[in-house]
Amino acid sequence: MNAPIKQHLIDPEICIRCNTCEETCPVDAITHDANNYVVDVSKCNLCLNCIPPCPTGSIDNWRIVTSAYSLDDQYSWMELPAQEQIVVAGHNEAIDDDVQALIDSAHKGVGGKSVAPASAAKPSVNLFNREKPIVATVTGNYRLTHEDSDVDVHHIILDFGDTAFPVLEGQSIGIVAPGVDADGKPHRVRLYSIASPRHGERPNHNNLALTVKREPQGVCSNYVCDLKKGDKIEVTGPFGATFLMPNDPAANIIMICTGTGSAPFRAFTEWRRRSAPNAPGRMLLFFGARRPSDLPYFGPLQKVPNSLLGKHFAYSRIPGEKKVYVQDLMRVEQEELSRLLKSDMTHIYVCGLKGMEQGVDSALDDICRSVELKWHDMRDAMRAQGRYHVETY
Ligand code: A2P
């Protein structure tokens, strides 16, 4: 039998086919067909250059194998195969400690392996790609931030006509701006979180909404924010199989975000409001922005009743006032949060600026310590149970 090796693989359920890894790989080990991006084990030297630029983390997957998966195997996958059981010759135990350590490190990935909540619906992924996009019609484009704000965030509504494009709250879509970049290459796919519930921005319509912030040098964000009603736009996806909403109405959902990180939480809140307004599960939102005028959905959020959604807004740049971040408000709400954290019906979602991750983690650590819970043990268990999700950028 061959000695086990660590094989680099790409998760087809999460990959958005943006081509970044193929462009980055210095040894041309990454290639693709119309279905999947794959890694040639005979060329990959595990240099890891492709890991940081990947926008989704789909690149960071590993299996310990005694017989490597071929390119054809990988082209045919809809999802990654489970880690095979490895029996090392000459040992009675099923697996050797060294090999187990290799497998543990392979499973961990950069941020730890996340899974979907147990009660989430099964998502459809990768129905459309760059080669075969779906064409949507823009049916709305509204500015979400106050006219005095220099943060320009838009609510964009896309309609898919007669072509099925099933999505779930928490999933994203890809958009490619037309034209080419300075090197003459097509622009990269940009990912945007869906801000509307599964049955449409308008109930029972084949449409969805996005929350897009105009970035000064952003090719795609400027393209999207300038779209007019009636424009046609090419869309890929849907993407995302883990950052999903639990279907169970008894699930408590704690949502922590900054800026456009609020998009999936608008989708979660709208779905709960429309499908189970009297659900026993608690929903809590911690939302950080510079000022109220910069906070997307500020007006509509005020109208969501507190019984459905507990809202806590943290403002960092109100003149004459102390800077407040989401993690500060979480500490203020320690009592309710610690009560929720004791329940195995509670799910936590963090979405937005990467910088907030650390602060949120320490706030949860302090809150747990106050009621003699161990946050870091809980966090690992919650992640493995699909109850802890982080999507930051
Ligand atoms: P700040 O005013 O200190 O930049 P942005 O408008 O840049 O998208 O940011 C959204 C909000 O997130 C702002 O209020 C910003 O505050 C805040 N923020 C920045 N860094 C952190 C952090 N490390 N933890 C929590 N919130 C943060």
Tab-separated table of C-alpha atoms and ligand atoms in Angstrom:
chain	number	residue	atom	x	y	z
A	1	MET	CA	0.000	0.000	0.000
A	2	ASN	CA	1.203	3.571	-0.714
A	3	ALA	CA	2.241	5.807	2.184
A	4	PRO	CA	-0.519	8.333	2.962
A	5	ILE	CA	-0.084	11.797	1.425
A	6	LYS	CA	-1.799	15.110	2.063
A	7	GLN	CA	-3.736	16.063	-1.098
A	8	HIS	CA	-4.840	19.622	-1.795
A	9	LEU	CA	-8.457	19.875	-3.019
A	10	ILE	CA	-10.998	22.605	-3.779
A	11	ASP	CA	-14.500	22.437	-2.280
A	12	PRO	CA	-16.886	22.554	-5.280
A	13	GLU	CA	-19.818	23.520	-3.063
A	14	ILE	CA	-18.153	26.758	-1.933
A	15	CYS	CA	-15.903	27.665	-4.903
A	16	ILE	CA	-17.226	30.608	-6.941
A	17	ARG	CA	-15.075	29.760	-10.013
A	18	CYS	CA	-13.414	33.211	-9.941
A	19	ASN	CA	-10.137	31.871	-11.386
A	20	THR	CA	-8.023	33.594	-8.710
A	21	CYS	CA	-6.323	30.338	-7.636
A	22	GLU	CA	-5.522	29.320	-11.204
A	23	GLU	CA	-3.966	32.746	-11.829
A	24	THR	CA	-2.012	32.605	-8.567
A	25	CYS	CA	-0.573	29.073	-8.718
A	26	PRO	CA	3.141	29.384	-9.615
A	27	VAL	CA	3.380	25.792	-10.911
A	28	ASP	CA	0.145	25.626	-12.972
A	29	ALA	CA	-1.256	22.896	-10.753
A	30	ILE	CA	-4.766	24.390	-10.763
A	31	THR	CA	-7.031	24.042	-13.761
A	32	HIS	CA	-10.757	23.874	-14.505
A	33	ASP	CA	-13.516	22.622	-16.773
A	34	ALA	CA	-17.085	23.899	-17.080
A	35	ASN	CA	-17.946	22.168	-13.797
A	36	ASN	CA	-15.099	22.491	-11.273
A	37	TYR	CA	-11.723	23.971	-10.372
A	38	VAL	CA	-9.275	21.165	-9.523
A	39	VAL	CA	-5.713	20.623	-8.274
A	40	ASP	CA	-3.256	18.358	-10.095
A	41	VAL	CA	-1.578	16.349	-7.344
A	42	SER	CA	1.428	15.603	-9.576
A	43	LYS	CA	2.183	19.340	-9.900
A	44	CYS	CA	1.031	20.833	-6.556
A	45	ASN	CA	4.040	21.406	-4.259
A	46	LEU	CA	1.864	22.592	-1.306
A	47	CYS	CA	3.403	26.096	-1.500
A	48	LEU	CA	0.054	27.554	-0.238
A	49	ASN	CA	0.373	30.701	-2.430
A	50	CYS	CA	-3.205	30.152	-3.598
A	51	ILE	CA	-4.716	30.105	-0.078
A	52	PRO	CA	-4.763	33.820	0.964
A	53	PRO	CA	-6.247	35.316	-2.264
A	54	CYS	CA	-9.201	32.881	-2.413
A	55	PRO	CA	-12.311	34.952	-1.559
A	56	THR	CA	-14.324	32.013	-0.189
A	57	GLY	CA	-11.914	29.624	1.561
A	58	SER	CA	-12.990	26.821	-0.798
A	59	ILE	CA	-9.300	26.448	-1.719
A	60	ASP	CA	-8.320	25.458	1.822
A	61	ASN	CA	-9.300	21.775	1.776
A	62	TRP	CA	-7.148	18.741	2.317
A	63	ARG	CA	-7.518	14.977	2.459
A	64	ILE	CA	-5.048	12.340	3.557
A	65	VAL	CA	-5.122	9.673	0.867
A	66	THR	CA	-3.283	6.517	-0.014
A	67	SER	CA	-4.344	6.806	-3.648
A	68	ALA	CA	-4.653	10.402	-4.895
A	69	TYR	CA	-7.860	11.675	-6.484
A	70	SER	CA	-7.364	12.203	-10.216
A	71	LEU	CA	-8.375	15.311	-12.166
A	72	ASP	CA	-11.318	13.369	-13.615
A	73	ASP	CA	-12.457	12.395	-10.109
A	74	GLN	CA	-12.369	16.050	-9.083
A	75	TYR	CA	-14.131	17.286	-12.248
A	76	SER	CA	-17.052	14.959	-11.488
A	77	TRP	CA	-17.627	16.041	-7.866
A	78	MET	CA	-20.656	17.966	-6.612
A	79	GLU	CA	-19.140	17.944	-3.107
A	80	LEU	CA	-15.853	16.880	-1.515
A	81	PRO	CA	-15.585	13.214	-0.545
A	82	ALA	CA	-15.343	12.376	3.170
A	83	GLN	CA	-11.915	11.669	4.614
A	84	GLU	CA	-11.196	7.989	3.902
A	85	GLN	CA	-10.365	5.608	6.774
A	86	ILE	CA	-6.651	4.928	6.532
A	87	VAL	CA	-5.223	1.667	7.810
A	88	VAL	CA	-1.461	1.788	8.133
A	89	ALA	CA	0.294	-1.502	7.286
A	90	GLY	CA	1.822	-3.301	10.246
A	91	HIS	CA	-0.333	-1.548	12.838
A	92	ASN	CA	-3.217	-3.079	14.714
A	93	GLU	CA	-4.879	0.249	15.354
A	94	ALA	CA	-6.983	1.583	12.527
A	95	ILE	CA	-4.783	4.613	12.233
A	96	ASP	CA	-1.363	5.771	13.230
A	97	ASP	CA	-0.914	8.865	15.471
A	98	ASP	CA	1.158	10.703	12.859
A	99	VAL	CA	-1.456	10.105	10.207
A	100	GLN	CA	-4.231	11.138	12.592
A	101	ALA	CA	-2.362	14.405	13.299
A	102	LEU	CA	-2.080	14.980	9.555
A	103	ILE	CA	-5.803	14.366	9.133
A	104	ASP	CA	-6.673	16.682	12.033
A	105	SER	CA	-4.585	19.471	10.518
A	106	ALA	CA	-6.129	18.787	7.122
A	107	HIS	CA	-9.657	19.033	8.498
A	108	LYS	CA	-9.036	22.248	10.346
A	109	GLY	CA	-8.293	24.583	7.450
A	110	VAL	CA	-7.655	28.235	8.219
A	111	GLY	CA	-10.778	29.149	10.166
A	112	GLY	CA	-11.874	25.690	11.260
A	113	LYS	CA	-14.422	23.685	9.358
A	114	SER	CA	-17.887	25.142	9.438
A	115	VAL	CA	-21.044	23.177	8.689
A	116	ALA	CA	-24.642	24.184	7.999
A	117	PRO	CA	-27.131	24.375	10.900
A	118	ALA	CA	-28.879	21.016	11.420
A	119	SER	CA	-32.295	22.405	10.499
A	120	ALA	CA	-31.174	24.492	7.473
A	121	ALA	CA	-32.759	23.734	4.114
A	122	LYS	CA	-30.498	22.096	1.537
A	123	PRO	CA	-29.050	24.855	-0.652
A	124	SER	CA	-28.621	24.737	-4.431
A	125	VAL	CA	-25.105	25.787	-5.419
A	126	ASN	CA	-23.213	26.585	-8.630
A	127	LEU	CA	-26.167	26.384	-10.959
A	128	PHE	CA	-24.632	29.109	-13.143
A	129	ASN	CA	-20.984	29.986	-13.831
A	130	ARG	CA	-18.897	32.417	-15.896
A	131	GLU	CA	-19.202	30.292	-19.017
A	132	LYS	CA	-22.945	29.816	-18.489
A	133	PRO	CA	-24.286	32.759	-16.417
A	134	ILE	CA	-27.940	33.529	-15.736
A	135	VAL	CA	-29.139	36.871	-17.081
A	136	ALA	CA	-31.077	38.992	-14.596
A	137	THR	CA	-32.994	42.208	-15.166
A	138	VAL	CA	-32.495	45.085	-12.748
A	139	THR	CA	-35.905	46.044	-11.373
A	140	GLY	CA	-34.769	48.445	-8.654
A	141	ASN	CA	-31.751	50.399	-7.445
A	142	TYR	CA	-32.241	52.549	-4.351
A	143	ARG	CA	-29.739	54.352	-2.154
A	144	LEU	CA	-29.943	52.996	1.396
A	145	THR	CA	-27.783	55.486	3.255
A	146	HIS	CA	-28.873	59.041	4.036
A	147	GLU	CA	-28.258	61.645	1.317
A	148	ASP	CA	-25.837	63.491	3.641
A	149	SER	CA	-23.725	60.378	4.171
A	150	ASP	CA	-20.537	59.851	2.184
A	151	VAL	CA	-21.064	56.085	2.522
A	152	ASP	CA	-22.971	55.145	-0.663
A	153	VAL	CA	-24.813	51.843	-0.139
A	154	HIS	CA	-27.422	50.609	-2.617
A	155	HIS	CA	-30.319	48.159	-2.474
A	156	ILE	CA	-30.364	46.426	-5.863
A	157	ILE	CA	-33.236	44.192	-6.987
A	158	LEU	CA	-32.594	41.560	-9.665
A	159	ASP	CA	-35.334	39.591	-11.412
A	160	PHE	CA	-34.627	36.209	-13.035
A	161	GLY	CA	-37.769	35.986	-15.178
A	162	ASP	CA	-38.689	32.414	-16.107
A	163	THR	CA	-35.359	30.790	-15.211
A	164	ALA	CA	-35.264	29.089	-11.810
A	165	PHE	CA	-32.646	30.547	-9.465
A	166	PRO	CA	-33.372	29.034	-6.027
A	167	VAL	CA	-31.561	30.724	-3.139
A	168	LEU	CA	-31.508	30.578	0.648
A	169	GLU	CA	-30.848	33.318	3.196
A	170	GLY	CA	-27.079	33.555	3.807
A	171	GLN	CA	-26.092	32.541	0.265
A	172	SER	CA	-24.301	34.846	-2.180
A	173	ILE	CA	-24.286	35.435	-5.903
A	174	GLY	CA	-21.409	36.333	-8.225
A	175	ILE	CA	-21.329	39.294	-10.586
A	176	VAL	CA	-18.695	40.000	-13.230
A	177	ALA	CA	-18.372	43.597	-14.445
A	178	PRO	CA	-18.281	43.707	-18.248
A	179	GLY	CA	-15.011	44.557	-20.003
A	180	VAL	CA	-11.412	43.775	-19.163
A	181	ASP	CA	-8.836	44.934	-16.604
A	182	ALA	CA	-5.592	46.846	-17.230
A	183	ASP	CA	-3.921	43.583	-18.352
A	184	GLY	CA	-6.670	42.835	-20.854
A	185	LYS	CA	-8.078	40.006	-18.735
A	186	PRO	CA	-11.805	39.692	-17.904
A	187	HIS	CA	-12.679	41.152	-14.500
A	188	ARG	CA	-12.889	38.767	-11.544
A	189	VAL	CA	-16.177	37.516	-10.145
A	190	ARG	CA	-17.276	39.579	-7.146
A	191	LEU	CA	-19.443	38.016	-4.470
A	192	TYR	CA	-22.478	39.748	-2.961
A	193	SER	CA	-24.621	38.400	-0.115
A	194	ILE	CA	-28.312	38.054	-0.810
A	195	ALA	CA	-30.351	40.449	1.340
A	196	SER	CA	-33.810	38.998	0.650
A	197	PRO	CA	-35.552	35.797	1.788
A	198	ARG	CA	-35.819	32.573	-0.201
A	199	HIS	CA	-39.215	33.319	-1.744
A	200	GLY	CA	-38.105	36.646	-3.202
A	201	GLU	CA	-37.639	40.291	-2.353
A	202	ARG	CA	-41.253	40.528	-3.316
A	203	PRO	CA	-42.959	37.430	-1.881
A	204	ASN	CA	-43.367	34.633	-4.412
A	205	HIS	CA	-41.430	36.441	-7.140
A	206	ASN	CA	-38.338	35.089	-8.840
A	207	ASN	CA	-36.219	38.009	-7.640
A	208	LEU	CA	-33.679	38.871	-4.958
A	209	ALA	CA	-32.045	41.914	-3.379
A	210	LEU	CA	-28.400	42.817	-2.760
A	211	THR	CA	-26.793	45.383	-0.441
A	212	VAL	CA	-23.815	46.899	-2.277
A	213	LYS	CA	-21.421	49.593	-1.038
A	214	ARG	CA	-19.712	51.741	-3.661
A	215	GLU	CA	-15.944	51.413	-3.194
A	216	PRO	CA	-13.949	54.350	-4.628
A	217	GLN	CA	-11.781	52.149	-6.889
A	218	GLY	CA	-14.165	49.179	-7.056
A	219	VAL	CA	-14.862	48.198	-10.658
A	220	CYS	CA	-17.746	45.871	-9.832
A	221	SER	CA	-19.299	47.901	-6.990
A	222	ASN	CA	-19.404	51.011	-9.219
A	223	TYR	CA	-20.884	48.947	-12.057
A	224	VAL	CA	-23.592	47.557	-9.755
A	225	CYS	CA	-24.363	50.828	-7.950
A	226	ASP	CA	-24.774	52.595	-11.346
A	227	LEU	CA	-27.179	49.985	-12.792
A	228	LYS	CA	-30.484	51.342	-14.074
A	229	LYS	CA	-33.934	49.772	-14.049
A	230	GLY	CA	-34.219	47.496	-17.090
A	231	ASP	CA	-30.467	46.827	-17.411
A	232	LYS	CA	-29.453	43.194	-17.997
A	233	ILE	CA	-26.711	41.715	-15.843
A	234	GLU	CA	-24.861	38.372	-15.840
A	235	VAL	CA	-25.004	36.467	-12.560
A	236	THR	CA	-23.267	33.290	-11.311
A	237	GLY	CA	-24.050	31.061	-8.356
A	238	PRO	CA	-25.786	30.679	-6.016
A	239	PHE	CA	-22.872	30.082	-3.613
A	240	GLY	CA	-22.574	29.054	0.016
A	241	ALA	CA	-23.541	25.856	1.796
A	242	THR	CA	-22.824	26.598	5.465
A	243	PHE	CA	-23.643	30.237	6.430
A	244	LEU	CA	-27.349	29.388	6.323
A	245	MET	CA	-30.327	30.112	8.533
A	246	PRO	CA	-31.778	27.397	10.780
A	247	ASN	CA	-35.327	26.533	9.669
A	248	ASP	CA	-36.370	25.617	13.198
A	249	PRO	CA	-38.541	28.496	14.508
A	250	ALA	CA	-37.316	27.680	18.026
A	251	ALA	CA	-33.704	28.472	17.040
A	252	ASN	CA	-32.285	31.619	18.673
A	253	ILE	CA	-30.255	33.681	16.206
A	254	ILE	CA	-27.615	36.178	17.361
A	255	MET	CA	-26.449	38.338	14.438
A	256	ILE	CA	-23.398	40.611	14.678
A	257	CYS	CA	-22.436	42.836	11.743
A	258	THR	CA	-20.941	46.022	10.397
A	259	GLY	CA	-21.935	47.908	7.228
A	260	THR	CA	-23.008	45.720	4.303
A	261	GLY	CA	-22.398	42.663	6.509
A	262	SER	CA	-26.042	43.331	7.406
A	263	ALA	CA	-27.248	41.893	4.051
A	264	PRO	CA	-27.680	38.251	5.147
A	265	PHE	CA	-29.271	39.400	8.411
A	266	ARG	CA	-31.895	41.385	6.550
A	267	ALA	CA	-32.623	38.127	4.707
A	268	PHE	CA	-32.797	36.127	7.993
A	269	THR	CA	-35.050	38.713	9.647
A	270	GLU	CA	-37.398	39.005	6.667
A	271	TRP	CA	-37.740	35.227	6.369
A	272	ARG	CA	-38.569	34.861	10.088
A	273	ARG	CA	-40.954	37.848	9.887
A	274	ARG	CA	-42.776	36.449	6.861
A	275	SER	CA	-42.723	32.723	7.674
A	276	ALA	CA	-42.906	32.542	11.482
A	277	PRO	CA	-43.599	35.977	13.015
A	278	ASN	CA	-44.542	34.426	16.353
A	279	ALA	CA	-41.610	32.019	16.446
A	280	PRO	CA	-40.469	31.089	19.961
A	281	GLY	CA	-36.800	31.578	18.960
A	282	ARG	CA	-35.210	34.941	19.853
A	283	MET	CA	-33.459	37.056	17.215
A	284	LEU	CA	-30.861	39.643	18.289
A	285	LEU	CA	-28.991	42.062	16.028
A	286	PHE	CA	-25.796	43.941	16.918
A	287	PHE	CA	-25.083	46.360	14.077
A	288	GLY	CA	-22.093	48.721	13.845
A	289	ALA	CA	-21.815	51.803	11.637
A	290	ARG	CA	-20.084	55.171	11.805
A	291	ARG	CA	-23.327	57.147	12.227
A	292	PRO	CA	-27.078	56.434	11.917
A	293	SER	CA	-27.002	58.079	8.461
A	294	ASP	CA	-24.438	55.472	7.309
A	295	LEU	CA	-26.410	52.469	8.526
A	296	PRO	CA	-28.085	50.523	5.681
A	297	TYR	CA	-31.788	49.772	6.343
A	298	PHE	CA	-31.834	52.208	9.298
A	299	GLY	CA	-35.443	53.307	8.655
A	300	PRO	CA	-36.968	49.881	7.885
A	301	LEU	CA	-35.139	48.293	10.832
A	302	GLN	CA	-36.774	50.740	13.248
A	303	LYS	CA	-40.137	49.338	12.192
A	304	VAL	CA	-39.310	45.694	12.970
A	305	PRO	CA	-40.967	45.008	16.341
A	306	ASN	CA	-38.686	44.255	19.281
A	307	SER	CA	-40.611	41.046	19.923
A	308	LEU	CA	-39.270	39.745	16.577
A	309	LEU	CA	-35.817	41.320	16.644
A	310	GLY	CA	-33.841	42.850	19.509
A	311	LYS	CA	-31.810	45.676	17.888
A	312	HIS	CA	-28.581	47.174	19.200
A	313	PHE	CA	-26.897	49.830	17.076
A	314	ALA	CA	-23.264	50.785	17.766
A	315	TYR	CA	-22.047	54.116	16.380
A	316	SER	CA	-18.352	54.900	16.220
A	317	ARG	CA	-18.183	58.434	14.851
A	318	ILE	CA	-20.926	60.584	16.349
A	319	PRO	CA	-19.267	63.942	17.039
A	320	GLY	CA	-18.772	64.545	20.756
A	321	GLU	CA	-19.691	60.960	21.670
A	322	LYS	CA	-17.547	58.018	22.721
A	323	LYS	CA	-16.739	55.471	19.991
A	324	VAL	CA	-18.987	52.425	20.401
A	325	TYR	CA	-18.385	49.089	18.651
A	326	VAL	CA	-20.690	46.058	18.422
A	327	GLN	CA	-18.621	44.188	21.003
A	328	ASP	CA	-19.213	47.025	23.537
A	329	LEU	CA	-22.981	46.628	23.151
A	330	MET	CA	-22.694	42.859	23.482
A	331	ARG	CA	-21.085	43.404	26.893
A	332	VAL	CA	-23.970	45.724	27.832
A	333	GLU	CA	-26.412	42.940	26.862
A	334	GLN	CA	-24.473	40.342	28.849
A	335	GLU	CA	-27.539	39.101	30.720
A	336	GLU	CA	-29.614	38.194	27.668
A	337	LEU	CA	-26.597	36.900	25.745
A	338	SER	CA	-25.423	34.622	28.548
A	339	ARG	CA	-28.933	33.214	28.911
A	340	LEU	CA	-29.054	32.490	25.168
A	341	LEU	CA	-25.529	31.043	25.126
A	342	LYS	CA	-26.601	28.393	27.643
A	343	SER	CA	-29.114	27.024	25.135
A	344	ASP	CA	-28.139	24.552	22.432
A	345	MET	CA	-30.847	26.150	20.276
A	346	THR	CA	-28.664	29.276	19.898
A	347	HIS	CA	-26.804	30.123	16.669
A	348	ILE	CA	-24.258	32.944	16.273
A	349	TYR	CA	-23.442	34.684	12.988
A	350	VAL	CA	-20.725	37.322	12.485
A	351	CYS	CA	-20.542	39.197	9.169
A	352	GLY	CA	-18.612	42.289	8.091
A	353	LEU	CA	-15.213	43.815	8.864
A	354	LYS	CA	-12.472	41.310	9.650
A	355	GLY	CA	-11.249	43.623	12.409
A	356	MET	CA	-14.363	43.009	14.517
A	357	GLU	CA	-13.762	39.230	14.793
A	358	GLN	CA	-11.227	39.523	17.609
A	359	GLY	CA	-13.296	42.031	19.599
A	360	VAL	CA	-16.450	39.917	19.290
A	361	ASP	CA	-14.546	36.828	20.341
A	362	SER	CA	-13.220	38.501	23.511
A	363	ALA	CA	-16.662	39.889	24.351
A	364	LEU	CA	-18.152	36.382	24.074
A	365	ASP	CA	-15.267	35.024	26.160
A	366	ASP	CA	-15.959	37.573	28.933
A	367	ILE	CA	-19.720	37.032	28.813
A	368	CYS	CA	-19.295	33.261	29.053
A	369	ARG	CA	-16.783	33.538	31.896
A	370	SER	CA	-19.297	35.574	33.917
A	371	VAL	CA	-21.628	32.552	33.955
A	372	GLU	CA	-18.874	29.932	34.219
A	373	LEU	CA	-19.059	28.808	30.608
A	374	LYS	CA	-15.886	28.219	28.593
A	375	TRP	CA	-16.314	30.173	25.361
A	376	HIS	CA	-13.439	28.674	23.394
A	377	ASP	CA	-14.591	25.092	24.031
A	378	MET	CA	-18.166	26.138	23.276
A	379	ARG	CA	-17.131	27.927	20.098
A	380	ASP	CA	-15.459	24.796	18.693
A	381	ALA	CA	-18.485	22.679	19.564
A	382	MET	CA	-20.910	25.255	18.147
A	383	ARG	CA	-18.913	25.474	14.914
A	384	ALA	CA	-18.946	21.678	14.545
A	385	GLN	CA	-22.729	21.704	15.117
A	386	GLY	CA	-23.337	24.444	12.534
A	387	ARG	CA	-24.217	26.979	15.254
A	388	TYR	CA	-21.266	29.393	14.888
A	389	HIS	CA	-20.552	31.138	11.597
A	390	VAL	CA	-18.119	33.890	10.664
A	391	GLU	CA	-17.967	35.612	7.276
A	392	THR	CA	-15.569	38.564	7.379
A	393	TYR	CA	-13.560	40.427	4.771
B	1	A2P	P1	-14.551	53.127	12.942
B	1	A2P	O1	-15.293	54.412	12.934
B	1	A2P	O2	-13.613	53.025	14.104
B	1	A2P	O3	-13.883	52.814	11.620
B	1	A2P	P2	-16.986	50.933	7.849
B	1	A2P	O4	-17.869	52.134	7.831
B	1	A2P	O5	-15.540	51.248	7.644
B	1	A2P	O6	-17.489	49.834	6.958
B	1	A2P	O7	-17.066	50.340	9.342
B	1	A2P	C1	-18.273	49.971	9.926
B	1	A2P	C2	-18.177	50.117	11.412
B	1	A2P	O8	-17.290	49.124	11.957
B	1	A2P	C3	-17.599	51.468	11.818
B	1	A2P	O9	-18.388	51.947	12.888
B	1	A2P	C4	-16.206	51.118	12.253
B	1	A2P	O10	-15.654	51.995	13.229
B	1	A2P	C5	-16.469	49.775	12.903
B	1	A2P	N1	-15.215	49.054	13.209
B	1	A2P	C6	-13.954	49.279	12.742
B	1	A2P	N2	-13.066	48.451	13.300
B	1	A2P	C7	-13.759	47.664	14.164
B	1	A2P	C8	-13.405	46.619	15.075
B	1	A2P	N3	-12.137	46.212	15.203
B	1	A2P	N4	-14.374	46.053	15.815
B	1	A2P	C9	-15.656	46.458	15.683
B	1	A2P	N5	-16.065	47.447	14.853
B	1	A2P	C10	-15.123	48.054	14.113
